[in-house]
PDB file of C-alpha atoms in Angstrom:
ATOM      1  CA  MET A  63      -0.102   0.112  -0.013  1.00  0.00           C
ATOM      2  CA  LEU A  64       1.866   3.165  -1.125  1.00  0.00           C
ATOM      3  CA  LEU A  65       0.894   6.436   0.801  1.00  0.00           C
ATOM      4  CA  HIS A  66       0.707   8.612  -2.262  1.00  0.00           C
ATOM      5  CA  LEU A  67      -1.751   6.167  -4.122  1.00  0.00           C
ATOM      6  CA  SER A  68      -4.200   6.052  -1.232  1.00  0.00           C
ATOM      7  CA  THR A  69      -6.894   8.255  -0.026  1.00  0.00           C
ATOM      8  CA  TRP A  70      -7.279   9.657   3.412  1.00  0.00           C
ATOM      9  CA  GLN A  71     -10.197   7.043   4.349  1.00  0.00           C
ATOM     10  CA  GLU A  72      -7.820   4.158   3.360  1.00  0.00           C
ATOM     11  CA  VAL A  73      -4.941   5.487   5.626  1.00  0.00           C
ATOM     12  CA  GLU A  74      -7.695   6.096   8.297  1.00  0.00           C
ATOM     13  CA  ALA A  75      -8.743   2.381   8.154  1.00  0.00           C
ATOM     14  CA  TYR A  76      -5.248   1.179   7.728  1.00  0.00           C
ATOM     15  CA  LEU A  77      -4.405   2.756  11.271  1.00  0.00           C
ATOM     16  CA  GLN A  78      -7.040   0.748  12.794  1.00  0.00           C
ATOM     17  CA  GLN A  79      -5.082  -2.119  12.014  1.00  0.00           C
ATOM     18  CA  SER A  80      -1.519  -0.997  12.234  1.00  0.00           C
ATOM     19  CA  GLN A  81       0.428   2.159  13.228  1.00  0.00           C
ATOM     20  CA  GLY A  82       3.742   1.233  11.278  1.00  0.00           C
ATOM     21  CA  ILE A  83       4.819   2.799   8.265  1.00  0.00           C
ATOM     22  CA  ILE A  84       8.005   2.233   5.943  1.00  0.00           C
ATOM     23  CA  LEU A  85       9.828   5.302   4.767  1.00  0.00           C
ATOM     24  CA  PRO A  86      12.379   4.835   1.813  1.00  0.00           C
ATOM     25  CA  ILE A  87      15.095   7.329   2.088  1.00  0.00           C
ATOM     26  CA  GLY A  88      18.292   7.590  -0.201  1.00  0.00           C
ATOM     27  CA  SER A  89      20.330  10.400  -2.022  1.00  0.00           C
ATOM     28  CA  THR A  90      20.895  11.992  -5.391  1.00  0.00           C
ATOM     29  CA  GLU A  91      24.526  11.873  -5.795  1.00  0.00           C
ATOM     30  CA  GLN A  92      27.148  10.563  -8.289  1.00  0.00           C
ATOM     31  CA  HIS A  93      28.098   6.971  -8.373  1.00  0.00           C
ATOM     32  CA  GLY A  94      31.120   6.837 -10.688  1.00  0.00           C
ATOM     33  CA  PRO A  95      31.038   6.640 -14.579  1.00  0.00           C
ATOM     34  CA  THR A  96      28.218   3.936 -14.914  1.00  0.00           C
ATOM     35  CA  GLY A  97      26.222   4.338 -11.606  1.00  0.00           C
ATOM     36  CA  LEU A  98      23.034   6.230 -11.831  1.00  0.00           C
ATOM     37  CA  ILE A  99      22.756   9.475  -9.784  1.00  0.00           C
ATOM     38  CA  GLY A 100      19.436   8.156  -8.210  1.00  0.00           C
ATOM     39  CA  THR A 101      21.142   4.965  -7.338  1.00  0.00           C
ATOM     40  CA  ASP A 102      20.422   5.245  -3.425  1.00  0.00           C
ATOM     41  CA  ALA A 103      17.031   6.267  -3.787  1.00  0.00           C
ATOM     42  CA  ILE A 104      16.247   3.942  -6.429  1.00  0.00           C
ATOM     43  CA  CYS A 105      17.502   0.874  -4.287  1.00  0.00           C
ATOM     44  CA  ALA A 106      15.666   2.238  -1.208  1.00  0.00           C
ATOM     45  CA  GLU A 107      12.532   2.770  -2.918  1.00  0.00           C
ATOM     46  CA  ALA A 108      12.281  -0.627  -4.676  1.00  0.00           C
ATOM     47  CA  ILE A 109      13.323  -2.464  -1.623  1.00  0.00           C
ATOM     48  CA  ALA A 110      10.975  -0.709   0.562  1.00  0.00           C
ATOM     49  CA  ARG A 111       8.084  -1.279  -1.706  1.00  0.00           C
ATOM     50  CA  GLY A 112       8.886  -5.147  -1.442  1.00  0.00           C
ATOM     51  CA  VAL A 113       8.788  -5.038   2.151  1.00  0.00           C
ATOM     52  CA  GLY A 114       5.754  -3.164   2.129  1.00  0.00           C
ATOM     53  CA  GLU A 115       4.095  -5.978   0.083  1.00  0.00           C
ATOM     54  CA  ALA A 116       5.513  -8.709   2.003  1.00  0.00           C
ATOM     55  CA  THR A 117       4.530  -7.247   5.392  1.00  0.00           C
ATOM     56  CA  GLN A 118       1.240  -5.416   4.308  1.00  0.00           C
ATOM     57  CA  ALA A 119       2.727  -2.258   5.528  1.00  0.00           C
ATOM     58  CA  ILE A 120       2.046   1.166   4.027  1.00  0.00           C
ATOM     59  CA  VAL A 121       5.181   2.643   2.167  1.00  0.00           C
ATOM     60  CA  GLY A 122       5.459   6.492   2.314  1.00  0.00           C
ATOM     61  CA  PRO A 123       6.861   8.830  -0.345  1.00  0.00           C
ATOM     62  CA  THR A 124      10.514   8.289  -1.115  1.00  0.00           C
ATOM     63  CA  ILE A 125      13.047  11.057   0.358  1.00  0.00           C
ATOM     64  CA  ASN A 126      15.293  11.157  -2.627  1.00  0.00           C
ATOM     65  CA  VAL A 127      17.766  13.766  -1.444  1.00  0.00           C
ATOM     66  CA  GLY A 128      19.886  13.077   1.579  1.00  0.00           C
ATOM     67  CA  MET A 129      23.238  14.097   3.082  1.00  0.00           C
ATOM     68  CA  ALA A 130      25.787  13.929   0.277  1.00  0.00           C
ATOM     69  CA  LEU A 131      27.787  17.206   0.688  1.00  0.00           C
ATOM     70  CA  HIS A 132      31.130  15.305   0.083  1.00  0.00           C
ATOM     71  CA  HIS A 133      29.805  14.425  -3.636  1.00  0.00           C
ATOM     72  CA  THR A 134      28.932  18.061  -4.573  1.00  0.00           C
ATOM     73  CA  ALA A 135      31.971  18.689  -6.661  1.00  0.00           C
ATOM     74  CA  PHE A 136      30.672  16.115  -9.231  1.00  0.00           C
ATOM     75  CA  PRO A 137      27.897  17.470 -11.531  1.00  0.00           C
ATOM     76  CA  GLY A 138      24.295  16.517 -10.928  1.00  0.00           C
ATOM     77  CA  THR A 139      24.691  15.783  -7.182  1.00  0.00           C
ATOM     78  CA  ILE A 140      22.108  17.477  -4.909  1.00  0.00           C
ATOM     79  CA  SER A 141      22.656  17.375  -1.086  1.00  0.00           C
ATOM     80  CA  LEU A 142      20.704  18.719   2.185  1.00  0.00           C
ATOM     81  CA  ARG A 143      22.726  20.029   4.855  1.00  0.00           C
ATOM     82  CA  PRO A 144      22.484  17.661   7.932  1.00  0.00           C
ATOM     83  CA  SER A 145      20.648  20.346   9.742  1.00  0.00           C
ATOM     84  CA  THR A 146      18.235  20.620   6.754  1.00  0.00           C
ATOM     85  CA  LEU A 147      17.586  16.821   6.755  1.00  0.00           C
ATOM     86  CA  ILE A 148      16.977  16.740  10.254  1.00  0.00           C
ATOM     87  CA  LEU A 149      14.178  19.258   9.889  1.00  0.00           C
ATOM     88  CA  LEU A 150      12.835  17.474   7.280  1.00  0.00           C
ATOM     89  CA  VAL A 151      12.721  14.129   8.929  1.00  0.00           C
ATOM     90  CA  LYS A 152      11.077  15.839  11.828  1.00  0.00           C
ATOM     91  CA  ASP A 153       8.308  17.438   9.935  1.00  0.00           C
ATOM     92  CA  TYR A 154       7.590  13.889   8.112  1.00  0.00           C
ATOM     93  CA  VAL A 155       7.244  12.123  11.314  1.00  0.00           C
ATOM     94  CA  THR A 156       5.440  14.822  13.300  1.00  0.00           C
ATOM     95  CA  CYS A 157       2.904  15.173  10.590  1.00  0.00           C
ATOM     96  CA  LEU A 158       2.282  11.376  10.396  1.00  0.00           C
ATOM     97  CA  ALA A 159       2.565  11.007  14.167  1.00  0.00           C
ATOM     98  CA  LYS A 160      -0.654  13.370  14.374  1.00  0.00           C
ATOM     99  CA  ALA A 161      -2.329  11.246  12.281  1.00  0.00           C
ATOM    100  CA  GLY A 162      -1.690   8.135  14.573  1.00  0.00           C
ATOM    101  CA  PHE A 163       1.431   6.547  13.293  1.00  0.00           C
ATOM    102  CA  THR A 164       3.958   5.543  15.879  1.00  0.00           C
ATOM    103  CA  LYS A 165       6.449   3.219  14.242  1.00  0.00           C
ATOM    104  CA  PHE A 166       8.610   4.659  11.579  1.00  0.00           C
ATOM    105  CA  PHE A 167      10.915   2.269   9.584  1.00  0.00           C
ATOM    106  CA  PHE A 168      13.224   4.014   7.343  1.00  0.00           C
ATOM    107  CA  ILE A 169      14.832   1.821   4.553  1.00  0.00           C
ATOM    108  CA  ASN A 170      18.150   3.688   4.023  1.00  0.00           C
ATOM    109  CA  GLY A 171      20.045   3.466   0.799  1.00  0.00           C
ATOM    110  CA  HIS A 172      23.000   5.831   1.712  1.00  0.00           C
ATOM    111  CA  GLY A 173      25.426   5.595   4.201  1.00  0.00           C
ATOM    112  CA  GLY A 174      25.945   9.304   4.483  1.00  0.00           C
ATOM    113  CA  ASN A 175      22.417   9.565   5.822  1.00  0.00           C
ATOM    114  CA  ILE A 176      23.040   7.469   8.991  1.00  0.00           C
ATOM    115  CA  ALA A 177      24.425   9.749  11.489  1.00  0.00           C
ATOM    116  CA  THR A 178      21.955  12.568  10.637  1.00  0.00           C
ATOM    117  CA  LEU A 179      18.995  10.129  10.649  1.00  0.00           C
ATOM    118  CA  LYS A 180      20.141   9.078  14.201  1.00  0.00           C
ATOM    119  CA  ALA A 181      20.193  12.949  15.342  1.00  0.00           C
ATOM    120  CA  ALA A 182      16.999  13.636  13.478  1.00  0.00           C
ATOM    121  CA  PHE A 183      15.189  10.810  15.831  1.00  0.00           C
ATOM    122  CA  SER A 184      16.624  12.231  18.881  1.00  0.00           C
ATOM    123  CA  GLU A 185      15.338  16.024  17.680  1.00  0.00           C
ATOM    124  CA  THR A 186      11.949  14.447  16.748  1.00  0.00           C
ATOM    125  CA  TYR A 187      11.300  12.643  20.063  1.00  0.00           C
ATOM    126  CA  ALA A 188      12.071  15.831  22.017  1.00  0.00           C
ATOM    127  CA  HIS A 189       9.641  17.742  19.677  1.00  0.00           C
ATOM    128  CA  LEU A 190       6.771  15.574  19.871  1.00  0.00           C
ATOM    129  CA  GLU A 191       6.993  15.603  23.564  1.00  0.00           C
ATOM    130  CA  ASP A 192       7.379  19.521  23.524  1.00  0.00           C
ATOM    131  CA  LEU A 193       3.884  19.425  21.429  1.00  0.00           C
ATOM    132  CA  GLN A 194       2.464  17.108  23.774  1.00  0.00           C
ATOM    133  CA  ILE A 195       0.429  15.339  20.858  1.00  0.00           C
ATOM    134  CA  PRO A 196      -1.084  12.105  21.993  1.00  0.00           C
ATOM    135  CA  ASN A 197       1.085   8.989  21.801  1.00  0.00           C
ATOM    136  CA  ALA A 198       4.204  11.057  21.836  1.00  0.00           C
ATOM    137  CA  GLN A 199       5.851   8.910  23.941  1.00  0.00           C
ATOM    138  CA  ARG A 200       4.989   5.779  21.872  1.00  0.00           C
ATOM    139  CA  VAL A 201       6.751   7.005  18.656  1.00  0.00           C
ATOM    140  CA  GLN A 202       9.709   4.941  17.730  1.00  0.00           C
ATOM    141  CA  CYS A 203      11.948   5.404  14.584  1.00  0.00           C
ATOM    142  CA  GLN A 204      14.448   2.886  13.273  1.00  0.00           C
ATOM    143  CA  VAL A 205      16.787   2.550  10.381  1.00  0.00           C
ATOM    144  CA  GLY A 206      17.289  -0.486   8.165  1.00  0.00           C
ATOM    145  CA  ASN A 207      20.408  -0.056   5.978  1.00  0.00           C
ATOM    146  CA  TRP A 208      19.558  -2.587   3.145  1.00  0.00           C
ATOM    147  CA  PHE A 209      23.411  -2.599   2.118  1.00  0.00           C
ATOM    148  CA  MET A 210      24.250  -3.769   5.614  1.00  0.00           C
ATOM    149  CA  CYS A 211      21.944  -6.630   5.739  1.00  0.00           C
ATOM    150  CA  GLY A 212      24.043  -9.632   6.580  1.00  0.00           C
ATOM    151  CA  SER A 213      22.816 -11.704   3.791  1.00  0.00           C
ATOM    152  CA  VAL A 214      23.427  -8.958   1.183  1.00  0.00           C
ATOM    153  CA  TYR A 215      27.083  -8.528   2.709  1.00  0.00           C
ATOM    154  CA  LYS A 216      27.753 -12.006   2.378  1.00  0.00           C
ATOM    155  CA  LEU A 217      26.434 -12.458  -1.101  1.00  0.00           C
ATOM    156  CA  ALA A 218      28.502  -9.198  -2.181  1.00  0.00           C
ATOM    157  CA  LYS A 219      31.683 -10.710  -0.701  1.00  0.00           C
ATOM    158  CA  GLU A 220      31.331 -13.994  -2.667  1.00  0.00           C
ATOM    159  CA  LEU A 221      30.501 -12.237  -5.926  1.00  0.00           C
ATOM    160  CA  TYR A 222      32.922  -9.392  -5.780  1.00  0.00           C
ATOM    161  CA  GLY A 223      35.408  -9.790  -2.881  1.00  0.00           C
ATOM    162  CA  ASP A 224      37.348  -6.614  -2.353  1.00  0.00           C
ATOM    163  CA  GLN A 225      36.113  -5.266  -5.586  1.00  0.00           C
ATOM    164  CA  GLU A 226      32.975  -4.411  -3.846  1.00  0.00           C
ATOM    165  CA  GLY A 227      34.384  -1.384  -2.452  1.00  0.00           C
ATOM    166  CA  SER A 228      32.323   1.131  -0.311  1.00  0.00           C
ATOM    167  CA  HIS A 229      30.717   3.485  -3.028  1.00  0.00           C
ATOM    168  CA  ALA A 230      29.383   2.995  -6.563  1.00  0.00           C
ATOM    169  CA  THR A 231      29.605  -0.695  -5.558  1.00  0.00           C
ATOM    170  CA  PRO A 232      28.664  -3.486  -7.920  1.00  0.00           C
ATOM    171  CA  SER A 233      25.851  -4.704  -5.581  1.00  0.00           C
ATOM    172  CA  GLU A 234      23.897  -1.142  -5.563  1.00  0.00           C
ATOM    173  CA  VAL A 235      24.790  -0.780  -9.166  1.00  0.00           C
ATOM    174  CA  ALA A 236      23.278  -4.350 -10.033  1.00  0.00           C
ATOM    175  CA  VAL A 237      19.963  -3.506  -7.977  1.00  0.00           C
ATOM    176  CA  THR A 238      19.559  -0.536 -10.155  1.00  0.00           C
ATOM    177  CA  GLN A 239      20.007  -2.531 -13.267  1.00  0.00           C
ATOM    178  CA  TYR A 240      17.479  -5.097 -12.108  1.00  0.00           C
ATOM    179  CA  VAL A 241      15.145  -2.262 -11.415  1.00  0.00           C
ATOM    180  CA  TYR A 242      15.706  -0.289 -14.586  1.00  0.00           C
ATOM    181  CA  PRO A 243      17.424  -2.600 -17.008  1.00  0.00           C
ATOM    182  CA  GLU A 244      16.720   0.192 -19.879  1.00  0.00           C
ATOM    183  CA  ALA A 245      19.191   2.591 -17.980  1.00  0.00           C
ATOM    184  CA  ILE A 246      22.150   0.302 -17.686  1.00  0.00           C
ATOM    185  CA  LYS A 247      25.081   2.310 -18.433  1.00  0.00           C
ATOM    186  CA  GLN A 248      28.652   1.353 -19.919  1.00  0.00           C
ATOM    187  CA  ALA A 249      31.909   3.474 -19.711  1.00  0.00           C
ATOM    188  CA  PRO A 250      35.567   2.698 -19.331  1.00  0.00           C
ATOM    189  CA  LEU A 251      36.854   2.141 -15.998  1.00  0.00           C
ATOM    190  CA  SER A 252      40.523   2.729 -14.955  1.00  0.00           C
ATOM    191  CA  LYS A 253      42.228   0.060 -13.011  1.00  0.00           C
ATOM    192  CA  GLU A 254      43.323   2.694 -10.664  1.00  0.00           C
ATOM    193  CA  VAL A 255      40.649   3.424  -8.199  1.00  0.00           C
ATOM    194  CA  GLY A 256      40.985   5.442  -4.946  1.00  0.00           C
ATOM    195  CA  THR A 257      40.431   3.708  -1.773  1.00  0.00           C
ATOM    196  CA  GLY A 258      41.054   3.879   1.875  1.00  0.00           C
ATOM    197  CA  HIS A 259      40.908   7.970   2.199  1.00  0.00           C
ATOM    198  CA  ARG A 260      39.199   9.846   4.896  1.00  0.00           C
ATOM    199  CA  ILE A 261      36.173  11.801   3.927  1.00  0.00           C
ATOM    200  CA  TYR A 262      36.383  15.542   4.403  1.00  0.00           C
ATOM    201  CA  GLY A 263      35.025  18.398   1.933  1.00  0.00           C
ATOM    202  CA  ALA A 264      33.721  17.908  -1.664  1.00  0.00           C
ATOM    203  CA  ALA A 265      37.093  19.179  -3.380  1.00  0.00           C
ATOM    204  CA  ASP A 266      39.111  16.833  -1.291  1.00  0.00           C
ATOM    205  CA  PHE A 267      36.697  13.936  -1.982  1.00  0.00           C
ATOM    206  CA  GLN A 268      37.166  14.600  -5.793  1.00  0.00           C
ATOM    207  CA  LYS A 269      40.915  14.903  -5.782  1.00  0.00           C
ATOM    208  CA  LYS A 270      41.025  11.474  -3.553  1.00  0.00           C
ATOM    209  CA  TYR A 271      38.391   9.674  -5.710  1.00  0.00           C
ATOM    210  CA  PRO A 272      38.596  11.409  -9.170  1.00  0.00           C
ATOM    211  CA  ASP A 273      36.127   8.998 -10.925  1.00  0.00           C
ATOM    212  CA  GLY A 274      34.032   9.002  -7.875  1.00  0.00           C
ATOM    213  CA  ARG A 275      34.257   5.331  -7.222  1.00  0.00           C
ATOM    214  CA  MET A 276      35.587   4.296  -3.805  1.00  0.00           C
ATOM    215  CA  GLY A 277      37.527   0.990  -4.281  1.00  0.00           C
ATOM    216  CA  SER A 278      34.805  -0.634  -6.438  1.00  0.00           C
ATOM    217  CA  ASN A 279      34.431  -2.254  -9.869  1.00  0.00           C
ATOM    218  CA  PRO A 280      30.789  -1.820 -10.869  1.00  0.00           C
ATOM    219  CA  ALA A 281      31.582  -3.517 -14.146  1.00  0.00           C
ATOM    220  CA  LEU A 282      30.971  -6.741 -12.221  1.00  0.00           C
ATOM    221  CA  ALA A 283      27.135  -5.843 -11.650  1.00  0.00           C
ATOM    222  CA  THR A 284      24.509  -7.927 -13.539  1.00  0.00           C
ATOM    223  CA  PRO A 285      20.771  -7.416 -13.385  1.00  0.00           C
ATOM    224  CA  GLU A 286      20.785 -11.070 -12.095  1.00  0.00           C
ATOM    225  CA  HIS A 287      22.878 -10.213  -9.278  1.00  0.00           C
ATOM    226  CA  GLY A 288      20.491  -7.327  -8.733  1.00  0.00           C
ATOM    227  CA  GLN A 289      17.690  -9.542  -8.374  1.00  0.00           C
ATOM    228  CA  GLN A 290      19.288 -11.669  -5.857  1.00  0.00           C
ATOM    229  CA  PHE A 291      20.285  -8.668  -3.739  1.00  0.00           C
ATOM    230  CA  TYR A 292      16.769  -7.279  -3.850  1.00  0.00           C
ATOM    231  CA  GLU A 293      15.226 -10.644  -2.762  1.00  0.00           C
ATOM    232  CA  LEU A 294      17.752 -10.999  -0.120  1.00  0.00           C
ATOM    233  CA  ALA A 295      17.304  -7.311   1.226  1.00  0.00           C
ATOM    234  CA  VAL A 296      13.469  -7.699   1.102  1.00  0.00           C
ATOM    235  CA  LYS A 297      13.263 -10.742   3.177  1.00  0.00           C
ATOM    236  CA  GLU A 298      15.848  -9.725   5.784  1.00  0.00           C
ATOM    237  CA  LEU A 299      14.138  -6.167   6.269  1.00  0.00           C
ATOM    238  CA  SER A 300      10.508  -7.677   6.367  1.00  0.00           C
ATOM    239  CA  SER A 301      11.752  -9.696   9.223  1.00  0.00           C
ATOM    240  CA  GLY A 302      13.117  -6.737  10.992  1.00  0.00           C
ATOM    241  CA  TYR A 303      10.218  -4.447  10.279  1.00  0.00           C
ATOM    242  CA  LEU A 304       7.856  -7.151  11.622  1.00  0.00           C
ATOM    243  CA  GLU A 305      10.076  -7.383  14.941  1.00  0.00           C
ATOM    244  CA  PHE A 306      10.174  -3.701  15.177  1.00  0.00           C
ATOM    245  CA  LEU A 307       6.553  -3.417  14.959  1.00  0.00           C
ATOM    246  CA  ASN A 308       5.804  -5.961  17.348  1.00  0.00           C
ATOM    247  CA  ALA A 309       8.374  -4.721  20.149  1.00  0.00           C
ATOM    248  CA  ASP A 310       7.356  -2.758  23.015  1.00  0.00           C
TER     249      ASP A 310
END
């Protein structure tokens, strides 16, 4: 059940059965010479919809832009500042909490969002208590990072070994190839790829990682691999969502 394709009466009826909602969040950022700029949002959205179908949960609109300031030296990247993303998440959760939702499961596709999301949850809990809205004390938020699922990580290591890397990875590129086979990109990739450098500002990042990749070889990706990653992530995150939903 997709929130944006539902009526308010359908949402009202849903809330009589469940107070849980899944919110996909990703990023709009460069993903190397062959990775789609929307990779992180595409992966999060597809997997979130799969989890929603598997668990009969409502799925909210995808937050397509995340915290990707270190990628902004590459054309096409759009980023929110951490402070902006915190406000966005707080407003999302506040509106939905007023309607009666209490369990917010964010399916995340971008590592750069993790720290900001955790900060946003703390801000949101305090904000809801200050507003004294009903059930404020029952509101809980949790992050499920699909790329950190144990089964996903294991398969990536089996398929790609050290060439998985940590950004513009073959695993995430494979998922986008599965979701959008018509948008598969081809480009020459240098054998030399930046790896192991700390992340600071955008100009420094581009200098250390000149083609945008971080130790990865996305040429290894296939749509068939993407389907495997998708199915593993949906299965693992579905279990995680139901456990979260039923916990105190």
